[in-house]
Amino acid sequence: DQALCEGMNLLVWHAFTCSPKEMGMPGQEYFAGTHFNPQNFTFTKSQDFLKYINRSQFILQQGNFVADVLEYYGDNSPNFTQMKGSNTAKSLPDYNYDTASEEALLTRISVKDGIIHLPDGTNYKVLVLPERDSISAAILQKLKKWVVEDGLTLIGPKPVRVTGLSGGAEADAAVQKIAGLLWGAEKISAGAKIRNVGKGRVASGITAKELLNRDKLPPDFERISGTNKTPRIDTIHRVIYNNQTAAINLKNFDEFSPKEVLVTPAEEISGIGAHIYFVANLAAKPDAAECAFRVTGLQPEFWDALTGERRLCKAFRQEAGRTIIPLDLAAFGSVFVVFRGNIPETQRGPAAANTPELLSVFPLAGAWDVSFAPKWGGPEKVVFEELISWDKHPDPRVRFYSGPAVYRKTVNLPADFFAGVTNGERLILRLGEVAEIAEVRLNGRALGTVWARPYEIDITGALHSGGNVLEIEVVNHWANRVIGDASLPPAQRLTRTNIRRLTAKVPLVKSGLIGPVEFLRQRE
């Protein structure tokens, strides 16, 4: 999710490490990256995780990236774009920013009525220069035209010399002459200074965020309030124009084909058809937050990449050029907020909240029958009187176990649990805590996997009154088995690997179905 908010929308798998069967399990690994391959138990349960990645990336490939600030990162070498945490454009958290090279400024960018444009329709409100006293002569000539004739707002320090070794005193003097026209002839003292030059403005001693706040531009996205006292909410915003064909009109995430991709016609970009915000909670705590989006006049929708479901936002209000929406984000949870379909700018959502109404809870208390794979040292059958992490179990065969394990329970539901169930209600299985992935089967029906908080899955239609047979197959990572083997003679070890950091002294990690497990009745 953090990478998606940084702008990644096409993940490339690097490679599998070559690990022949004779090298054992988990086998050989390279000491970098994430070990995602068939040697890992979670790989066989990863289909829903991969769907989440595919859905998210597909939607974030639609339309154009939205940012208020464009940062020119200079023409020095070496040079590279940094992650958002560096905030090199000094515009976050209120205003997102993009970066541009010298080549982009010279060949792809134009300015009209103070707005910076790219050929595909992407646009920005201000241009930020790097904190350097040098600049390319060609760039400075562009800046002069854009500010004086086209109304550009330029933020950055006054340059005094040309970049590189090919200039000399004459080239530096030419830079200083143009810089004097734009920034003023006098030496710039400390403090903010905004200077009108021709049709545009040149600012120094002030950040992009401070200037746009001074211009009274509402933040593109703002978390107004929330329950997490140490929030880490991040977002990315894309826009789809009316003459762009996008698969966003499909009924759900799973109904697209490779042919249904974004097409930008050659004619001029016109009219906004939809806004897409990806909102991610990067904190380990849930956050019931109220968030503001700089969009009005369009109906907000929730698109859940975890489940592939879409639903209308029923609680929202529009005021001062923004739509304010209550969002309930799970720990490390995310949601797409899509705005499309015209509505009056005075319209409000009919509901008080966007969270489904909880009607009843049925805890699954008592013992579970659990089957482990003896191949990896686990007991073939064992009873868990209560759900605990495997690393806390008294039996070392469980404590050091890595691999699949199946939890089984027959649940007798009273008839009144279903009393008054209507078409607008859903039945949910909540697993509490899982390490790492769980596949759910109910009454012989495969319902999919859960791999992320809040570890819930829809069981509507599979659950009935009377006896219900619930099976939950959980897989974990290799760490505990490798740690357990480290204290055994080589002949007794079940694993082989070139990784030596998992010694007998390394603490075991949480594993298994930790719970609490419960059935929920919800009304949308």
Short mmCIF file of C-alpha atoms in Angstrom, two decimals:
data_model
loop_
_atom_site.label_atom_id
_atom_site.label_comp_id
_atom_site.label_asym_id
_atom_site.label_seq_id
_atom_site.Cartn_x
_atom_site.Cartn_y
_atom_site.Cartn_z
CA ASP A 1 0.00 0.00 0.00
CA GLN A 2 2.85 2.37 0.76
CA ALA A 3 4.38 1.65 -2.65
CA LEU A 4 1.00 2.23 -4.33
CA CYS A 5 0.78 5.63 -2.62
CA GLU A 6 4.27 6.39 -3.91
CA GLY A 7 2.98 5.89 -7.45
CA MET A 8 3.86 2.24 -8.18
CA ASN A 9 1.20 0.70 -10.41
CA LEU A 10 3.10 -2.07 -12.22
CA LEU A 11 4.84 -4.56 -9.96
CA VAL A 12 7.59 -6.60 -11.61
CA TRP A 13 8.53 -9.96 -10.11
CA HIS A 14 12.30 -10.23 -10.17
CA ALA A 15 12.99 -13.97 -10.14
CA PHE A 16 12.91 -17.18 -8.12
CA THR A 17 16.12 -18.35 -6.52
CA CYS A 18 17.34 -21.56 -8.16
CA SER A 19 16.91 -24.22 -5.49
CA PRO A 20 16.87 -27.82 -6.80
CA LYS A 21 14.99 -30.50 -4.85
CA GLU A 22 18.22 -32.01 -3.58
CA MET A 23 18.84 -28.75 -1.67
CA GLY A 24 15.87 -29.59 0.58
CA MET A 25 13.29 -27.23 2.03
CA PRO A 26 13.13 -24.27 2.31
CA GLY A 27 16.29 -24.61 0.27
CA GLN A 28 18.59 -21.96 -1.14
CA GLU A 29 17.68 -18.31 -0.96
CA TYR A 30 19.26 -15.05 -1.98
CA PHE A 31 19.87 -12.59 0.85
CA ALA A 32 17.67 -9.81 -0.54
CA GLY A 33 14.05 -9.11 -1.35
CA THR A 34 11.00 -11.09 -0.32
CA HIS A 35 11.14 -14.88 -0.70
CA PHE A 36 7.94 -15.42 -2.66
CA ASN A 37 8.11 -18.79 -4.40
CA PRO A 38 6.74 -22.36 -4.23
CA GLN A 39 9.24 -23.22 -1.47
CA ASN A 40 7.18 -21.05 0.90
CA PHE A 41 3.96 -22.46 2.35
CA THR A 42 2.11 -19.15 1.88
CA PHE A 43 2.71 -19.30 -1.88
CA THR A 44 0.01 -21.93 -2.42
CA LYS A 45 -2.55 -19.73 -0.61
CA SER A 46 -1.58 -16.46 -2.30
CA GLN A 47 -4.28 -16.19 -4.98
CA ASP A 48 -6.37 -13.63 -3.07
CA PHE A 49 -3.27 -11.64 -2.13
CA LEU A 50 -2.34 -11.49 -5.82
CA LYS A 51 -5.89 -10.43 -6.71
CA TYR A 52 -5.51 -7.53 -4.30
CA ILE A 53 -2.31 -6.43 -6.03
CA ASN A 54 -3.82 -6.84 -9.50
CA ARG A 55 -7.02 -4.97 -8.66
CA SER A 56 -5.14 -2.12 -7.01
CA GLN A 57 -2.62 -1.73 -9.80
CA PHE A 58 -5.23 -1.98 -12.51
CA ILE A 59 -7.31 0.84 -11.04
CA LEU A 60 -4.22 2.98 -10.43
CA GLN A 61 -3.24 2.63 -14.09
CA GLN A 62 -6.44 4.42 -15.11
CA GLY A 63 -6.50 8.13 -15.91
CA ASN A 64 -3.90 10.68 -14.87
CA PHE A 65 -1.97 11.31 -11.66
CA VAL A 66 -3.16 14.36 -9.72
CA ALA A 67 -0.71 16.69 -7.98
CA ASP A 68 -0.74 20.42 -7.30
CA VAL A 69 3.04 20.79 -7.29
CA LEU A 70 5.69 19.94 -9.86
CA GLU A 71 9.25 19.74 -8.58
CA TYR A 72 12.14 20.21 -10.97
CA TYR A 73 14.82 18.08 -9.36
CA GLY A 74 17.70 19.78 -11.14
CA ASP A 75 20.29 18.90 -13.70
CA ASN A 76 23.14 17.88 -11.42
CA SER A 77 24.62 14.39 -11.49
CA PRO A 78 24.04 12.02 -9.76
CA ASN A 79 20.34 12.77 -9.43
CA PHE A 80 17.27 10.73 -8.55
CA THR A 81 13.69 11.00 -7.35
CA GLN A 82 13.25 10.32 -3.64
CA MET A 83 10.35 8.76 -1.77
CA LYS A 84 7.50 10.87 -0.40
CA GLY A 85 8.91 10.71 3.12
CA SER A 86 11.69 13.07 2.00
CA ASN A 87 9.05 15.63 0.93
CA THR A 88 11.61 17.37 -1.28
CA ALA A 89 8.95 19.65 -2.80
CA LYS A 90 7.92 20.79 0.72
CA SER A 91 4.22 20.39 -0.17
CA LEU A 92 3.07 17.40 1.88
CA PRO A 93 0.83 16.45 3.57
CA ASP A 94 -1.76 18.81 2.05
CA TYR A 95 -0.66 18.76 -1.59
CA ASN A 96 0.90 15.89 -3.52
CA TYR A 97 3.79 16.54 -5.89
CA ASP A 98 5.38 15.12 -8.99
CA THR A 99 8.97 15.42 -10.21
CA ALA A 100 10.41 16.35 -13.58
CA SER A 101 13.81 16.16 -15.21
CA GLU A 102 15.49 18.81 -17.37
CA GLU A 103 14.49 16.87 -20.49
CA ALA A 104 10.82 16.90 -19.41
CA LEU A 105 10.79 20.65 -18.77
CA LEU A 106 12.45 21.43 -22.08
CA THR A 107 10.47 19.09 -24.34
CA ARG A 108 7.17 18.03 -22.76
CA ILE A 109 5.87 20.82 -20.55
CA SER A 110 3.88 23.92 -21.43
CA VAL A 111 2.32 26.67 -19.30
CA LYS A 112 -0.99 28.39 -19.96
CA ASP A 113 -2.74 30.86 -17.66
CA GLY A 114 -0.42 29.87 -14.83
CA ILE A 115 -1.16 26.11 -15.08
CA ILE A 116 1.61 23.66 -15.98
CA HIS A 117 0.49 21.09 -18.55
CA LEU A 118 1.70 17.75 -19.86
CA PRO A 119 0.44 16.48 -23.24
CA ASP A 120 -1.68 13.72 -21.62
CA GLY A 121 -3.72 16.24 -19.59
CA THR A 122 -1.80 16.07 -16.31
CA ASN A 123 -1.41 19.53 -14.82
CA TYR A 124 0.09 21.33 -11.82
CA LYS A 125 -0.33 24.71 -10.14
CA VAL A 126 3.23 25.63 -9.08
CA LEU A 127 6.81 24.72 -10.00
CA VAL A 128 9.42 24.16 -7.27
CA LEU A 129 13.17 24.44 -7.84
CA PRO A 130 15.80 22.47 -5.92
CA GLU A 131 17.70 24.12 -3.07
CA ARG A 132 20.75 24.94 -5.19
CA ASP A 133 22.41 28.15 -6.32
CA SER A 134 23.03 26.85 -9.86
CA ILE A 135 20.69 26.21 -12.78
CA SER A 136 20.75 25.17 -16.42
CA ALA A 137 20.82 28.18 -18.76
CA ALA A 138 18.21 26.54 -21.01
CA ILE A 139 15.89 25.92 -18.05
CA LEU A 140 16.25 29.49 -16.83
CA GLN A 141 15.25 30.82 -20.25
CA LYS A 142 12.12 28.62 -20.11
CA LEU A 143 11.31 29.85 -16.61
CA LYS A 144 11.60 33.47 -17.71
CA LYS A 145 9.05 32.96 -20.49
CA TRP A 146 6.69 30.89 -18.35
CA VAL A 147 6.67 33.42 -15.50
CA VAL A 148 6.57 36.66 -17.46
CA GLU A 149 4.35 35.64 -20.39
CA ASP A 150 2.37 32.59 -19.17
CA GLY A 151 1.69 33.34 -15.51
CA LEU A 152 3.75 30.58 -13.84
CA THR A 153 4.14 30.53 -10.06
CA LEU A 154 7.78 29.64 -9.35
CA ILE A 155 9.13 28.72 -5.91
CA GLY A 156 12.81 28.36 -5.11
CA PRO A 157 16.15 30.01 -4.36
CA LYS A 158 17.68 32.64 -6.61
CA PRO A 159 20.40 31.06 -8.81
CA VAL A 160 23.75 32.81 -9.21
CA ARG A 161 25.65 30.56 -11.61
CA VAL A 162 25.20 28.10 -14.43
CA THR A 163 25.31 24.36 -13.73
CA GLY A 164 28.39 22.42 -14.78
CA LEU A 165 31.87 23.32 -15.98
CA SER A 166 31.05 24.64 -19.46
CA GLY A 167 29.95 28.11 -18.36
CA GLY A 168 32.43 30.49 -16.88
CA ALA A 169 32.06 34.12 -15.83
CA GLU A 170 30.13 35.16 -18.95
CA ALA A 171 27.57 32.36 -18.56
CA ASP A 172 27.20 33.07 -14.83
CA ALA A 173 26.61 36.73 -15.59
CA ALA A 174 23.83 35.80 -18.01
CA VAL A 175 22.20 33.64 -15.28
CA GLN A 176 22.45 36.49 -12.79
CA LYS A 177 20.82 38.92 -15.22
CA ILE A 178 17.74 36.75 -15.78
CA ALA A 179 17.64 35.83 -12.06
CA GLY A 180 17.66 39.54 -11.23
CA LEU A 181 14.64 40.06 -13.46
CA LEU A 182 12.73 37.22 -11.83
CA TRP A 183 13.83 37.36 -8.18
CA GLY A 184 14.84 41.02 -8.06
CA ALA A 185 18.23 42.65 -8.25
CA GLU A 186 18.73 42.99 -4.50
CA LYS A 187 20.08 40.20 -2.32
CA ILE A 188 17.28 38.07 -0.90
CA SER A 189 17.18 38.24 2.87
CA ALA A 190 15.65 35.67 5.22
CA GLY A 191 11.89 35.34 5.28
CA ALA A 192 9.16 34.79 2.74
CA LYS A 193 9.10 36.91 -0.36
CA ILE A 194 6.53 36.66 -3.15
CA ARG A 195 7.20 38.86 -6.16
CA ASN A 196 4.84 39.54 -9.06
CA VAL A 197 6.76 39.37 -12.33
CA GLY A 198 4.84 39.94 -15.53
CA LYS A 199 1.81 37.64 -15.46
CA GLY A 200 3.37 35.29 -12.90
CA ARG A 201 4.94 35.09 -9.45
CA VAL A 202 8.36 34.17 -8.06
CA ALA A 203 8.55 33.11 -4.42
CA SER A 204 11.48 32.40 -2.11
CA GLY A 205 11.77 31.71 1.60
CA ILE A 206 8.38 29.97 1.57
CA THR A 207 7.41 26.34 0.94
CA ALA A 208 4.92 25.12 -1.64
CA LYS A 209 2.57 24.06 1.17
CA GLU A 210 2.74 27.49 2.80
CA LEU A 211 2.14 29.31 -0.47
CA LEU A 212 -0.85 27.18 -1.50
CA ASN A 213 -2.30 27.51 2.00
CA ARG A 214 -1.86 31.28 1.68
CA ASP A 215 -3.68 31.08 -1.66
CA LYS A 216 -6.52 29.36 0.27
CA LEU A 217 -6.40 26.26 -1.92
CA PRO A 218 -8.05 23.42 0.07
CA PRO A 219 -5.84 20.35 0.59
CA ASP A 220 -6.40 17.69 -2.06
CA PHE A 221 -6.87 15.17 0.78
CA GLU A 222 -7.03 15.76 4.51
CA ARG A 223 -7.61 13.52 7.50
CA ILE A 224 -9.65 15.90 9.63
CA SER A 225 -9.99 13.67 12.70
CA GLY A 226 -9.75 10.05 13.77
CA THR A 227 -9.48 7.55 16.60
CA ASN A 228 -5.79 6.68 16.09
CA LYS A 229 -3.70 9.14 18.09
CA THR A 230 -0.63 8.41 15.94
CA PRO A 231 -2.15 8.21 12.45
CA ARG A 232 -0.28 7.26 9.28
CA ILE A 233 -2.74 7.84 6.47
CA ASP A 234 -1.37 8.12 2.94
CA THR A 235 -3.16 8.56 -0.37
CA ILE A 236 -2.77 8.90 -4.11
CA HIS A 237 -5.24 10.59 -6.46
CA ARG A 238 -5.95 9.98 -10.14
CA VAL A 239 -8.50 11.58 -12.47
CA ILE A 240 -10.26 10.17 -15.55
CA TYR A 241 -11.33 12.65 -18.20
CA ASN A 242 -14.51 12.26 -20.23
CA ASN A 243 -12.71 11.42 -23.45
CA GLN A 244 -10.59 8.71 -21.83
CA THR A 245 -11.89 5.15 -22.08
CA ALA A 246 -11.26 3.24 -18.89
CA ALA A 247 -12.37 -0.05 -17.40
CA ILE A 248 -13.58 1.77 -14.30
CA ASN A 249 -17.17 1.39 -15.59
CA LEU A 250 -17.07 -2.38 -15.23
CA LYS A 251 -19.25 -3.99 -12.57
CA ASN A 252 -16.40 -5.28 -10.44
CA PHE A 253 -12.64 -5.69 -10.39
CA ASP A 254 -12.64 -9.23 -11.75
CA GLU A 255 -14.44 -8.49 -15.02
CA PHE A 256 -11.67 -6.86 -17.01
CA SER A 257 -9.53 -8.26 -19.78
CA PRO A 258 -6.10 -7.09 -21.03
CA LYS A 259 -7.82 -5.32 -23.95
CA GLU A 260 -9.84 -3.07 -21.66
CA VAL A 261 -7.14 -0.58 -20.78
CA LEU A 262 -6.89 3.18 -20.72
CA VAL A 263 -6.94 4.86 -24.12
CA THR A 264 -6.17 8.57 -24.41
CA PRO A 265 -7.34 9.96 -27.78
CA ALA A 266 -5.28 12.54 -29.59
CA GLU A 267 -7.91 15.27 -29.19
CA GLU A 268 -7.72 17.77 -26.34
CA ILE A 269 -8.42 16.44 -22.87
CA SER A 270 -11.79 17.69 -21.66
CA GLY A 271 -14.14 17.32 -18.72
CA ILE A 272 -13.65 15.16 -15.63
CA GLY A 273 -15.49 11.84 -15.65
CA ALA A 274 -14.24 10.36 -12.37
CA HIS A 275 -11.81 10.85 -9.50
CA ILE A 276 -9.99 7.92 -7.90
CA TYR A 277 -8.45 8.20 -4.43
CA PHE A 278 -6.55 5.28 -2.92
CA VAL A 279 -6.51 5.77 0.86
CA ALA A 280 -4.22 3.57 2.96
CA ASN A 281 -3.83 3.25 6.71
CA LEU A 282 -0.12 2.52 7.16
CA ALA A 283 -0.45 2.19 10.94
CA ALA A 284 -0.84 -1.01 12.99
CA LYS A 285 -3.99 0.40 14.65
CA PRO A 286 -7.44 0.85 13.08
CA ASP A 287 -8.56 4.40 12.41
CA ALA A 288 -12.16 5.61 12.33
CA ALA A 289 -11.34 8.82 10.51
CA GLU A 290 -13.18 11.70 8.93
CA CYS A 291 -11.49 12.60 5.65
CA ALA A 292 -11.97 15.46 3.19
CA PHE A 293 -11.52 15.12 -0.57
CA ARG A 294 -11.23 18.15 -2.87
CA VAL A 295 -14.14 17.02 -5.05
CA THR A 296 -17.78 18.09 -5.18
CA GLY A 297 -20.76 17.36 -7.42
CA LEU A 298 -19.93 13.65 -7.85
CA GLN A 299 -21.31 10.61 -6.01
CA PRO A 300 -18.64 8.91 -3.85
CA GLU A 301 -18.29 5.11 -3.97
CA PHE A 302 -16.17 2.62 -2.03
CA TRP A 303 -14.15 0.10 -4.06
CA ASP A 304 -12.60 -2.63 -1.89
CA ALA A 305 -9.62 -4.24 -3.59
CA LEU A 306 -9.47 -6.85 -0.80
CA THR A 307 -12.84 -8.37 -1.74
CA GLY A 308 -13.53 -6.91 -5.19
CA GLU A 309 -16.77 -5.36 -3.94
CA ARG A 310 -18.14 -1.89 -4.71
CA ARG A 311 -20.81 0.05 -2.84
CA LEU A 312 -22.15 3.57 -2.70
CA CYS A 313 -20.93 5.85 0.05
CA LYS A 314 -24.04 6.51 2.17
CA ALA A 315 -22.59 8.98 4.67
CA PHE A 316 -20.99 12.15 3.29
CA ARG A 317 -21.45 15.89 3.10
CA GLN A 318 -20.22 18.56 0.69
CA GLU A 319 -18.94 21.89 1.92
CA ALA A 320 -16.40 24.56 0.93
CA GLY A 321 -15.33 22.74 -2.23
CA ARG A 322 -14.77 19.40 -0.53
CA THR A 323 -16.59 16.13 0.16
CA ILE A 324 -16.19 14.96 3.76
CA ILE A 325 -16.53 11.20 4.33
CA PRO A 326 -16.24 9.06 7.48
CA LEU A 327 -13.89 6.13 6.78
CA ASP A 328 -13.35 3.09 8.99
CA LEU A 329 -9.90 1.79 8.09
CA ALA A 330 -8.62 -1.47 9.53
CA ALA A 331 -5.06 -1.70 10.79
CA PHE A 332 -2.99 -1.55 7.59
CA GLY A 333 -6.32 -1.35 5.74
CA SER A 334 -7.10 0.50 2.53
CA VAL A 335 -9.98 1.54 0.28
CA PHE A 336 -10.52 3.17 -3.08
CA VAL A 337 -12.85 6.16 -2.91
CA VAL A 338 -14.19 6.74 -6.43
CA PHE A 339 -16.20 9.85 -7.33
CA ARG A 340 -18.38 9.61 -10.44
CA GLY A 341 -21.96 10.34 -11.46
CA ASN A 342 -23.21 13.90 -11.14
CA ILE A 343 -25.07 14.93 -7.98
CA PRO A 344 -26.13 18.36 -6.69
CA GLU A 345 -23.37 20.09 -4.73
CA THR A 346 -25.84 20.46 -1.85
CA GLN A 347 -26.55 16.72 -1.61
CA ARG A 348 -25.63 14.79 1.53
CA GLY A 349 -25.49 11.08 2.18
CA PRO A 350 -28.66 9.66 3.78
CA ALA A 351 -26.86 7.67 6.50
CA ALA A 352 -24.89 8.66 9.61
CA ALA A 353 -22.02 6.21 8.98
CA ASN A 354 -20.52 4.07 6.23
CA THR A 355 -19.76 1.08 8.45
CA PRO A 356 -22.22 -1.83 8.23
CA GLU A 357 -24.53 -2.07 11.23
CA LEU A 358 -23.59 -4.95 13.53
CA LEU A 359 -26.76 -6.86 14.45
CA SER A 360 -25.43 -9.80 16.44
CA VAL A 361 -22.31 -11.75 17.30
CA PHE A 362 -21.99 -15.49 17.83
CA PRO A 363 -18.60 -16.41 19.42
CA LEU A 364 -17.11 -19.77 18.49
CA ALA A 365 -15.96 -20.77 21.96
CA GLY A 366 -14.62 -24.14 23.05
CA ALA A 367 -12.17 -26.68 21.68
CA TRP A 368 -10.91 -27.15 18.12
CA ASP A 369 -9.60 -30.31 16.47
CA VAL A 370 -6.34 -29.48 14.69
CA SER A 371 -4.42 -31.62 12.21
CA PHE A 372 -0.76 -30.93 11.45
CA ALA A 373 1.53 -32.49 8.84
CA PRO A 374 3.81 -35.11 10.45
CA LYS A 375 6.20 -34.53 7.53
CA TRP A 376 7.15 -31.23 9.16
CA GLY A 377 7.18 -32.54 12.72
CA GLY A 378 3.62 -31.75 13.75
CA PRO A 379 1.15 -34.07 15.50
CA GLU A 380 -1.36 -35.65 13.15
CA LYS A 381 -4.23 -34.78 15.51
CA VAL A 382 -4.36 -32.60 18.59
CA VAL A 383 -7.10 -30.74 20.48
CA PHE A 384 -6.72 -27.02 21.20
CA GLU A 385 -8.91 -26.33 24.24
CA GLU A 386 -8.51 -22.66 23.37
CA LEU A 387 -6.94 -20.81 20.47
CA ILE A 388 -3.33 -19.81 21.06
CA SER A 389 -0.35 -19.06 18.87
CA TRP A 390 1.70 -22.15 18.09
CA ASP A 391 4.84 -20.63 19.61
CA LYS A 392 3.04 -20.63 23.01
CA HIS A 393 1.97 -24.30 22.86
CA PRO A 394 3.54 -26.71 25.42
CA ASP A 395 4.09 -29.44 22.80
CA PRO A 396 7.39 -28.78 20.96
CA ARG A 397 5.94 -30.48 17.87
CA VAL A 398 3.48 -27.59 17.66
CA ARG A 399 5.75 -24.88 19.02
CA PHE A 400 8.40 -25.38 16.33
CA TYR A 401 6.00 -26.27 13.56
CA SER A 402 5.96 -24.72 10.09
CA GLY A 403 3.51 -25.81 7.43
CA PRO A 404 -0.24 -26.29 6.94
CA ALA A 405 -2.64 -27.07 9.77
CA VAL A 406 -6.41 -27.60 9.57
CA TYR A 407 -8.70 -26.42 12.37
CA ARG A 408 -12.10 -28.18 12.50
CA LYS A 409 -15.21 -27.46 14.52
CA THR A 410 -18.92 -28.29 14.23
CA VAL A 411 -20.93 -25.22 15.16
CA ASN A 412 -24.58 -25.57 16.16
CA LEU A 413 -26.35 -22.30 15.50
CA PRO A 414 -29.65 -21.50 17.17
CA ALA A 415 -32.48 -20.65 14.82
CA ASP A 416 -32.88 -17.20 16.38
CA PHE A 417 -29.44 -16.23 15.04
CA PHE A 418 -31.16 -16.01 11.64
CA ALA A 419 -34.37 -14.41 12.91
CA GLY A 420 -35.33 -11.49 10.72
CA VAL A 421 -32.55 -12.02 8.19
CA THR A 422 -33.32 -9.98 5.08
CA ASN A 423 -31.72 -9.54 1.69
CA GLY A 424 -29.86 -6.52 3.01
CA GLU A 425 -27.98 -8.54 5.63
CA ARG A 426 -24.70 -10.39 5.40
CA LEU A 427 -23.16 -13.12 7.49
CA ILE A 428 -19.46 -12.71 8.19
CA LEU A 429 -16.81 -15.00 9.66
CA ARG A 430 -14.23 -13.02 11.60
CA LEU A 431 -11.05 -14.89 12.51
CA GLY A 432 -9.55 -12.30 14.88
CA GLU A 433 -5.82 -12.80 14.29
CA VAL A 434 -4.15 -15.13 11.77
CA ALA A 435 -0.50 -15.90 11.09
CA GLU A 436 -0.09 -15.96 8.19
CA ILE A 437 -2.86 -16.99 5.74
CA ALA A 438 -6.07 -18.98 6.28
CA GLU A 439 -8.28 -20.74 3.75
CA VAL A 440 -11.91 -21.17 4.85
CA ARG A 441 -14.32 -24.01 4.03
CA LEU A 442 -17.83 -24.09 5.47
CA ASN A 443 -20.10 -27.11 5.03
CA GLY A 444 -17.81 -28.34 2.27
CA ARG A 445 -17.90 -25.04 0.38
CA ALA A 446 -14.59 -23.30 -0.35
CA LEU A 447 -14.98 -19.58 0.47
CA GLY A 448 -11.48 -18.25 -0.23
CA THR A 449 -8.54 -17.06 1.84
CA VAL A 450 -7.96 -14.31 4.37
CA TRP A 451 -4.49 -12.78 4.64
CA ALA A 452 -5.02 -9.20 5.89
CA ARG A 453 -6.76 -7.47 8.76
CA PRO A 454 -9.57 -7.56 9.79
CA TYR A 455 -9.36 -11.26 8.71
CA GLU A 456 -13.02 -11.46 7.67
CA ILE A 457 -14.79 -13.40 4.93
CA ASP A 458 -18.38 -13.34 3.70
CA ILE A 459 -20.20 -16.61 4.47
CA THR A 460 -23.69 -15.53 3.41
CA GLY A 461 -25.42 -18.50 1.80
CA ALA A 462 -23.03 -21.06 3.28
CA LEU A 463 -24.12 -20.80 6.90
CA HIS A 464 -27.40 -22.34 8.13
CA SER A 465 -29.17 -23.14 11.37
CA GLY A 466 -28.26 -26.37 13.11
CA GLY A 467 -24.87 -28.04 12.63
CA ASN A 468 -22.23 -26.32 10.49
CA VAL A 469 -18.87 -27.92 9.72
CA LEU A 470 -16.15 -25.26 9.69
CA GLU A 471 -12.62 -25.97 8.43
CA ILE A 472 -9.86 -23.38 8.51
CA GLU A 473 -6.52 -24.31 6.98
CA VAL A 474 -3.71 -22.07 8.17
CA VAL A 475 -0.16 -21.81 6.85
CA ASN A 476 2.77 -19.95 8.40
CA HIS A 477 6.35 -19.15 7.43
CA TRP A 478 9.46 -21.31 7.79
CA ALA A 479 11.05 -19.49 10.73
CA ASN A 480 9.85 -21.65 13.64
CA ARG A 481 10.76 -24.98 12.03
CA VAL A 482 14.23 -23.72 11.06
CA ILE A 483 14.73 -22.30 14.58
CA GLY A 484 13.66 -25.63 16.10
CA ASP A 485 15.99 -27.58 13.82
CA ALA A 486 18.92 -25.38 14.83
CA SER A 487 19.09 -27.11 18.23
CA LEU A 488 18.89 -30.63 16.72
CA PRO A 489 21.70 -32.79 15.30
CA PRO A 490 21.88 -32.49 11.49
CA ALA A 491 20.53 -36.03 11.03
CA GLN A 492 17.30 -35.13 12.88
CA ARG A 493 16.60 -31.84 11.10
CA LEU A 494 13.62 -31.60 8.77
CA THR A 495 14.83 -28.50 6.95
CA ARG A 496 17.84 -27.55 4.86
CA THR A 497 18.75 -24.00 3.95
CA ASN A 498 21.71 -21.73 3.37
CA ILE A 499 20.16 -19.13 5.69
CA ARG A 500 22.07 -19.16 8.98
CA ARG A 501 20.49 -16.25 10.85
CA LEU A 502 17.64 -18.35 12.27
CA THR A 503 19.53 -19.87 15.21
CA ALA A 504 18.21 -21.62 18.33
CA LYS A 505 18.43 -18.28 20.19
CA VAL A 506 16.13 -16.41 17.80
CA PRO A 507 12.63 -15.85 19.30
CA LEU A 508 9.81 -17.83 17.70
CA VAL A 509 7.14 -15.94 15.76
CA LYS A 510 3.37 -16.00 16.08
CA SER A 511 1.73 -18.70 14.01
CA GLY A 512 -1.66 -20.31 13.43
CA LEU A 513 -5.24 -19.30 14.14
CA ILE A 514 -5.09 -17.05 17.18
CA GLY A 515 -8.64 -15.72 17.16
CA PRO A 516 -11.09 -14.94 18.62
CA VAL A 517 -13.34 -16.49 15.97
CA GLU A 518 -16.96 -15.38 15.65
CA PHE A 519 -19.93 -15.19 13.31
CA LEU A 520 -21.37 -11.74 12.66
CA ARG A 521 -24.65 -10.51 11.26
CA GLN A 522 -24.38 -7.17 9.50
CA ARG A 523 -26.73 -4.85 7.67
CA GLU A 524 -25.37 -2.58 4.94
#
